[in-house]
Short mmCIF file of C-alpha atoms in Angstrom, two decimals:
data_model
loop_
_atom_site.label_atom_id
_atom_site.label_comp_id
_atom_site.label_asym_id
_atom_site.label_seq_id
_atom_site.Cartn_x
_atom_site.Cartn_y
_atom_site.Cartn_z
CA MET X 1457 -0.01 0.01 -0.02
CA THR X 1458 1.24 3.45 -0.92
CA LEU X 1459 -0.24 6.72 0.26
CA ALA X 1460 0.71 9.80 -1.82
CA VAL X 1461 -0.22 12.98 0.04
CA GLY X 1462 -0.33 16.49 -1.46
CA GLN X 1463 -1.57 18.60 -4.32
CA GLU X 1464 1.42 18.69 -6.65
CA ASP X 1465 0.25 16.82 -9.73
CA LEU X 1466 3.71 16.05 -11.09
CA LEU X 1467 4.82 14.46 -7.81
CA LEU X 1468 1.55 12.49 -7.49
CA ASP X 1469 1.93 11.15 -11.01
CA ARG X 1470 5.51 10.21 -10.32
CA ALA X 1471 4.48 8.30 -7.19
CA VAL X 1472 1.99 6.31 -9.26
CA ARG X 1473 4.52 5.68 -12.06
CA GLU X 1474 7.11 4.38 -9.64
CA VAL X 1475 4.67 1.90 -8.06
CA VAL X 1476 3.41 0.71 -11.47
CA ALA X 1477 6.99 0.34 -12.80
CA ALA X 1478 7.98 -1.75 -9.80
CA ALA X 1479 4.92 -3.95 -10.12
CA LYS X 1480 5.48 -4.40 -13.87
CA ALA X 1481 9.11 -5.26 -13.26
CA ALA X 1482 7.99 -8.07 -10.90
CA ASP X 1483 5.22 -9.22 -13.21
CA ALA X 1484 4.86 -7.81 -16.73
CA ASP X 1485 1.21 -8.90 -16.89
CA THR X 1486 0.18 -6.79 -13.88
CA ASP X 1487 -3.20 -5.22 -14.45
CA VAL X 1488 -3.40 -1.49 -13.63
CA ARG X 1489 -6.70 0.16 -12.68
CA ASP X 1490 -6.53 3.97 -12.38
CA LEU X 1491 -9.77 5.27 -10.80
CA THR X 1492 -11.37 8.57 -9.89
CA PRO X 1493 -13.93 8.87 -7.07
CA ASP X 1494 -16.88 8.72 -9.46
CA GLN X 1495 -15.59 5.44 -10.86
CA LEU X 1496 -15.18 3.86 -7.44
CA GLN X 1497 -18.72 3.16 -6.36
CA PRO X 1498 -19.63 1.22 -3.24
CA GLY X 1499 -18.67 -2.39 -3.84
CA THR X 1500 -16.26 -1.64 -6.71
CA LEU X 1501 -13.09 -1.98 -4.61
CA ALA X 1502 -14.25 -5.32 -3.19
CA GLU X 1503 -14.87 -6.51 -6.69
CA LEU X 1504 -11.47 -5.37 -7.90
CA THR X 1505 -9.56 -6.85 -4.97
CA SER X 1506 -11.42 -10.19 -4.73
CA PRO X 1507 -9.20 -13.29 -5.12
CA SER X 1508 -8.63 -14.38 -8.71
CA LEU X 1509 -8.56 -18.00 -9.94
CA PHE X 1510 -5.31 -17.15 -11.71
CA ALA X 1511 -3.74 -15.14 -8.84
CA GLU X 1512 -3.72 -12.09 -11.08
CA ARG X 1513 -1.63 -9.20 -9.84
CA LYS X 1514 -3.14 -5.73 -9.87
CA VAL X 1515 -2.25 -2.15 -9.11
CA VAL X 1516 -5.35 -0.23 -8.03
CA VAL X 1517 -4.86 3.55 -8.07
CA VAL X 1518 -7.43 5.70 -6.28
CA ARG X 1519 -7.13 9.41 -7.14
CA ASN X 1520 -8.55 12.26 -5.03
CA ALA X 1521 -9.28 9.85 -2.21
CA GLN X 1522 -10.47 12.72 -0.07
CA ASP X 1523 -13.49 13.03 -2.38
CA LEU X 1524 -14.73 9.41 -2.01
CA SER X 1525 -18.28 8.88 -0.80
CA ALA X 1526 -18.82 7.77 2.79
CA ASP X 1527 -19.85 4.24 1.69
CA THR X 1528 -16.76 3.86 -0.49
CA VAL X 1529 -14.55 5.11 2.34
CA LYS X 1530 -15.96 2.27 4.47
CA ASP X 1531 -15.02 -0.19 1.70
CA VAL X 1532 -11.48 1.15 1.57
CA LYS X 1533 -11.11 0.94 5.37
CA VAL X 1534 -12.31 -2.64 5.32
CA TYR X 1535 -9.72 -3.46 2.68
CA LEU X 1536 -6.95 -1.68 4.63
CA GLY X 1537 -7.71 -4.01 7.55
CA ALA X 1538 -7.10 -7.13 5.42
CA PRO X 1539 -5.19 -6.24 2.23
CA ALA X 1540 -4.75 -8.85 -0.49
CA GLU X 1541 -1.22 -10.06 -1.18
CA GLU X 1542 -1.51 -9.86 -4.97
CA ILE X 1543 -2.97 -6.29 -4.91
CA THR X 1544 -1.00 -3.05 -4.77
CA LEU X 1545 -3.22 -0.20 -3.60
CA VAL X 1546 -2.17 3.40 -4.25
CA LEU X 1547 -4.22 6.16 -2.56
CA LEU X 1548 -3.75 9.75 -3.74
CA HIS X 1549 -4.97 12.16 -1.10
CA ALA X 1550 -4.78 15.96 -1.08
CA GLY X 1551 -4.14 16.12 2.65
CA GLY X 1552 -5.92 18.54 4.92
CA ALA X 1553 -9.11 18.02 6.89
CA LYS X 1554 -11.33 16.64 4.14
CA GLY X 1555 -11.22 12.84 4.21
CA LYS X 1556 -8.83 12.84 7.12
CA GLY X 1557 -10.36 9.67 8.54
CA LEU X 1558 -9.24 7.71 5.47
CA LEU X 1559 -5.83 9.32 5.61
CA ASP X 1560 -5.38 8.32 9.23
CA ALA X 1561 -6.63 4.77 8.51
CA ALA X 1562 -4.09 4.31 5.70
CA ARG X 1563 -1.29 5.54 7.90
CA LYS X 1564 -2.38 3.24 10.75
CA ALA X 1565 -2.45 0.33 8.31
CA GLY X 1566 1.25 0.91 7.56
CA ALA X 1567 0.99 2.38 4.04
CA ARG X 1568 4.24 3.73 2.65
CA GLU X 1569 3.77 7.49 2.49
CA VAL X 1570 5.08 9.75 -0.25
CA ALA X 1571 4.96 13.53 0.30
CA CYS X 1572 3.73 15.49 -2.78
CA PRO X 1573 3.32 19.05 -1.43
CA LYS X 1574 2.32 21.93 -3.67
CA MET X 1575 5.47 24.02 -4.24
CA THR X 1576 4.27 27.61 -3.91
CA LYS X 1577 7.49 29.18 -2.70
CA PRO X 1578 10.40 30.06 -5.04
CA ALA X 1579 12.79 28.42 -2.56
CA ASP X 1580 10.86 25.14 -2.87
CA ARG X 1581 11.03 25.24 -6.67
CA LEU X 1582 14.73 26.04 -6.47
CA ALA X 1583 15.31 23.00 -4.25
CA PHE X 1584 13.25 20.89 -6.63
CA THR X 1585 15.38 22.02 -9.59
CA ARG X 1586 18.60 21.18 -7.76
CA ALA X 1587 17.20 17.77 -6.85
CA GLU X 1588 16.26 17.13 -10.52
CA PHE X 1589 19.86 17.74 -11.59
CA ARG X 1590 21.21 15.58 -8.78
CA GLY X 1591 18.76 12.82 -9.64
CA ALA X 1592 20.03 12.92 -13.22
CA GLY X 1593 23.58 12.60 -11.97
CA ARG X 1594 24.57 16.05 -13.25
CA SER X 1595 26.05 19.18 -11.78
CA ALA X 1596 24.49 22.61 -12.13
CA THR X 1597 25.69 25.82 -10.52
CA PRO X 1598 23.37 27.62 -8.02
CA GLU X 1599 23.13 30.54 -10.42
CA ALA X 1600 22.03 28.19 -13.22
CA CYS X 1601 19.30 26.65 -11.06
CA GLN X 1602 18.04 30.09 -10.07
CA ALA X 1603 18.11 31.29 -13.67
CA LEU X 1604 16.08 28.29 -14.73
CA VAL X 1605 13.47 28.86 -12.04
CA ASP X 1606 13.27 32.54 -12.97
CA ALA X 1607 12.83 31.67 -16.62
CA ILE X 1608 10.31 28.82 -16.30
CA GLY X 1609 8.22 30.00 -13.39
CA SER X 1610 6.01 27.85 -11.12
CA ASP X 1611 5.14 24.95 -13.42
CA LEU X 1612 6.99 21.91 -12.07
CA ARG X 1613 6.34 19.90 -15.19
CA GLU X 1614 8.02 22.52 -17.30
CA LEU X 1615 10.93 22.80 -14.83
CA ALA X 1616 11.45 19.03 -14.93
CA SER X 1617 11.26 19.08 -18.72
CA ALA X 1618 13.77 21.93 -18.93
CA VAL X 1619 16.23 20.04 -16.67
CA SER X 1620 15.84 16.91 -18.84
CA GLN X 1621 16.54 18.93 -21.96
CA LEU X 1622 19.65 20.57 -20.51
CA VAL X 1623 20.93 17.24 -19.19
CA ALA X 1624 20.43 15.61 -22.58
CA ASP X 1625 21.99 18.41 -24.63
CA VAL X 1626 24.83 19.81 -22.49
CA GLU X 1627 28.00 18.11 -21.35
CA GLY X 1628 29.76 19.03 -18.13
CA THR X 1629 28.57 21.46 -15.49
CA ILE X 1630 25.46 23.44 -16.42
CA ASP X 1631 25.96 27.12 -15.68
CA GLU X 1632 23.94 30.32 -15.95
CA ALA X 1633 25.24 31.03 -19.45
CA VAL X 1634 23.94 27.74 -20.73
CA VAL X 1635 20.48 28.38 -19.23
CA GLY X 1636 20.52 31.84 -20.78
CA ARG X 1637 21.26 30.38 -24.26
CA TYR X 1638 18.38 27.95 -24.04
CA TYR X 1639 15.80 30.16 -22.33
CA THR X 1640 16.92 33.71 -23.14
CA GLY X 1641 13.49 34.89 -24.32
CA ARG X 1642 11.75 33.62 -21.26
CA ALA X 1643 14.50 34.61 -18.86
CA GLU X 1644 14.53 38.17 -20.16
CA ALA X 1645 10.75 38.30 -19.80
CA SER X 1646 11.03 37.11 -16.20
CA SER X 1647 9.73 39.31 -13.40
CA PHE X 1648 12.97 38.67 -11.55
CA THR X 1649 15.04 40.07 -14.38
CA VAL X 1650 13.01 43.31 -14.10
CA ALA X 1651 13.67 43.40 -10.36
CA ASP X 1652 17.39 42.65 -10.70
CA ARG X 1653 17.95 45.44 -13.24
CA ALA X 1654 15.92 47.89 -11.13
CA VAL X 1655 17.71 47.23 -7.86
CA GLU X 1656 21.03 47.51 -9.71
CA GLY X 1657 20.02 51.05 -10.77
CA ARG X 1658 19.83 50.13 -14.49
CA ALA X 1659 16.56 51.90 -15.26
CA ALA X 1660 16.62 51.66 -19.03
CA GLU X 1661 17.31 47.90 -18.99
CA ALA X 1662 14.71 47.41 -16.25
CA LEU X 1663 12.05 49.26 -18.32
CA GLU X 1664 12.95 47.26 -21.43
CA ALA X 1665 12.65 43.97 -19.48
CA LEU X 1666 9.34 45.22 -17.96
CA ARG X 1667 7.78 45.95 -21.35
CA TRP X 1668 8.96 42.61 -22.68
CA SER X 1669 7.53 40.83 -19.66
CA LEU X 1670 4.12 42.49 -20.02
CA SER X 1671 4.04 41.84 -23.78
CA THR X 1672 4.69 38.11 -23.17
CA GLY X 1673 1.88 37.76 -20.63
CA VAL X 1674 3.70 37.94 -17.27
CA ALA X 1675 1.15 38.93 -14.62
CA PRO X 1676 1.83 42.43 -13.21
CA VAL X 1677 1.39 41.12 -9.68
CA LEU X 1678 4.37 38.80 -10.19
CA ILE X 1679 6.51 41.79 -11.16
CA THR X 1680 5.57 43.80 -8.04
CA SER X 1681 6.26 40.69 -5.96
CA ALA X 1682 9.74 40.30 -7.49
CA LEU X 1683 10.47 44.01 -6.96
CA ALA X 1684 9.42 43.71 -3.33
CA GLN X 1685 11.61 40.68 -2.81
CA GLY X 1686 14.57 42.42 -4.38
CA VAL X 1687 14.24 45.58 -2.31
CA ARG X 1688 13.58 43.65 0.92
CA ALA X 1689 16.69 41.56 0.33
CA ILE X 1690 18.72 44.76 0.02
CA GLY X 1691 17.21 46.03 3.27
CA LYS X 1692 17.79 42.78 5.14
CA LEU X 1693 21.41 42.48 4.12
CA SER X 1694 22.24 46.17 4.72
CA SER X 1695 21.00 45.93 8.29
CA ALA X 1696 22.64 42.53 9.01
CA ARG X 1697 25.88 42.16 10.82
CA GLY X 1698 28.89 41.38 8.70
CA GLY X 1699 30.04 37.79 8.31
CA ARG X 1700 30.58 34.91 5.92
CA PRO X 1701 27.86 34.31 3.26
CA ALA X 1702 27.05 30.95 4.93
CA ASP X 1703 26.45 32.62 8.32
CA LEU X 1704 24.40 35.44 6.83
CA ALA X 1705 22.44 32.89 4.75
CA ARG X 1706 21.36 31.10 7.94
CA GLU X 1707 20.53 34.40 9.64
CA LEU X 1708 18.53 35.87 6.74
CA GLY X 1709 17.06 32.72 5.22
CA MET X 1710 18.83 33.15 1.83
CA PRO X 1711 21.10 30.76 -0.05
CA PRO X 1712 24.79 31.79 0.16
CA TRP X 1713 25.05 32.53 -3.55
CA LYS X 1714 22.19 35.00 -3.24
CA ILE X 1715 24.01 36.82 -0.38
CA ASP X 1716 26.91 37.43 -2.83
CA ARG X 1717 24.54 38.67 -5.56
CA VAL X 1718 22.67 41.03 -3.18
CA ARG X 1719 25.96 42.39 -1.86
CA GLN X 1720 26.83 43.47 -5.37
CA GLN X 1721 23.40 44.97 -5.91
CA MET X 1722 23.31 47.01 -2.67
CA ARG X 1723 26.34 49.20 -3.28
CA GLY X 1724 24.42 52.32 -4.13
CA TRP X 1725 21.64 51.91 -1.59
CA THR X 1726 20.93 53.88 1.61
CA PRO X 1727 18.28 53.17 4.33
CA ASP X 1728 16.25 56.09 3.03
CA GLY X 1729 16.49 54.71 -0.48
CA VAL X 1730 15.16 51.32 0.67
CA ALA X 1731 12.22 53.05 2.35
CA VAL X 1732 11.41 55.09 -0.74
CA ALA X 1733 11.60 52.04 -2.96
CA LEU X 1734 9.34 49.93 -0.71
CA ARG X 1735 6.71 52.66 -0.72
CA ALA X 1736 6.88 52.87 -4.51
CA VAL X 1737 6.48 49.11 -4.86
CA ALA X 1738 3.54 49.09 -2.43
CA GLU X 1739 1.81 51.81 -4.45
CA ALA X 1740 2.42 49.85 -7.65
CA ASP X 1741 1.08 46.71 -6.06
CA ALA X 1742 -2.13 48.53 -5.12
CA GLY X 1743 -2.31 49.90 -8.64
CA VAL X 1744 -2.02 46.54 -10.40
CA LYS X 1745 -4.59 44.99 -8.02
CA GLY X 1746 -7.33 47.40 -9.02
CA GLY X 1747 -6.37 50.60 -7.32
CA GLY X 1748 -5.23 52.27 -10.56
CA GLU X 1749 -6.40 52.52 -14.13
CA ASP X 1750 -3.13 51.59 -15.85
CA PRO X 1751 -1.07 48.72 -14.33
CA GLY X 1752 1.68 49.22 -16.91
CA TYR X 1753 2.20 52.85 -15.92
CA ALA X 1754 2.13 51.95 -12.20
CA LEU X 1755 4.88 49.38 -12.84
CA GLU X 1756 7.00 51.74 -14.95
CA LYS X 1757 6.77 54.41 -12.21
CA ALA X 1758 7.85 51.86 -9.56
CA VAL X 1759 10.76 50.55 -11.64
CA VAL X 1760 12.11 54.06 -12.25
CA THR X 1761 11.78 54.96 -8.52
CA VAL X 1762 13.54 51.76 -7.42
CA ALA X 1763 16.36 52.31 -9.94
CA ARG X 1764 16.85 55.91 -8.70
CA ALA X 1765 16.83 54.69 -5.10
CA ALA X 1766 19.57 52.23 -6.00
CA ARG X 1767 21.81 55.21 -6.83
CA SER X 1768 20.86 57.25 -3.74
CA ARG X 1769 24.23 56.82 -2.00
CA GLY X 1770 26.51 59.79 -2.59
CA ARG X 1771 23.78 62.04 -4.03
#
């Protein structure tokens, strides 16, 4: 029995594929039944898992187990109490309060659990990308992994596909330049590219990247979010005590390579400049969320203000 818990579709599908592959490796004739809640009516599971005259092996996959009817949940719990040797049961459950009784019953029955959490944070997607390269037996620099996440965005399937392409096409260590060659259009349209150019005081390049981003469909709210992250990182590092990147990384919750990047970006900044930039980003955020008539203008104004703030030292 395998219990895959979470809402990340790619990871859930991988959990199913791994179980099916193992079953097929043991018996190529294994029958696979992949079922949704509407297909698993009361009595269906008992029928699927009843002993066969030919000792047929089966993998029974139950998707969205949290949505099963009360009667079907009873059937599953009965089966969990006395599982059949020739049956491999895979329950996919979103986690959370809905259907928690079934989740607890599967855990109590000793099901092998696979975590499949939704990766909503950039740091999670960065860790996923690094793990994909490691799993492929390849080396990629931290900057390359970050560039790939910035270019691809939040879709884990696309990230996994991009890693596979780079691994197949490129020999040796994969660096930021390689990622740029493959994904230059998307990377330049990235909200993080806009933010990086702005906090570095490169207003013209930031505005060019902004217009490209908007023309390729990047959501304005992602750009204000990236600007906010960039300015906050400047503020955090400028107020932190000096030390090695590894020590500062632990203190500030940033990877060491990012500490080095932010150190380079913060050279022209002052505390007043950070405050001005944060206010400008907050105003732009309100503008793109309905508080203004022209999100593009609100973003351009914020980018210019942030870039000027980046050059505030010495003025």
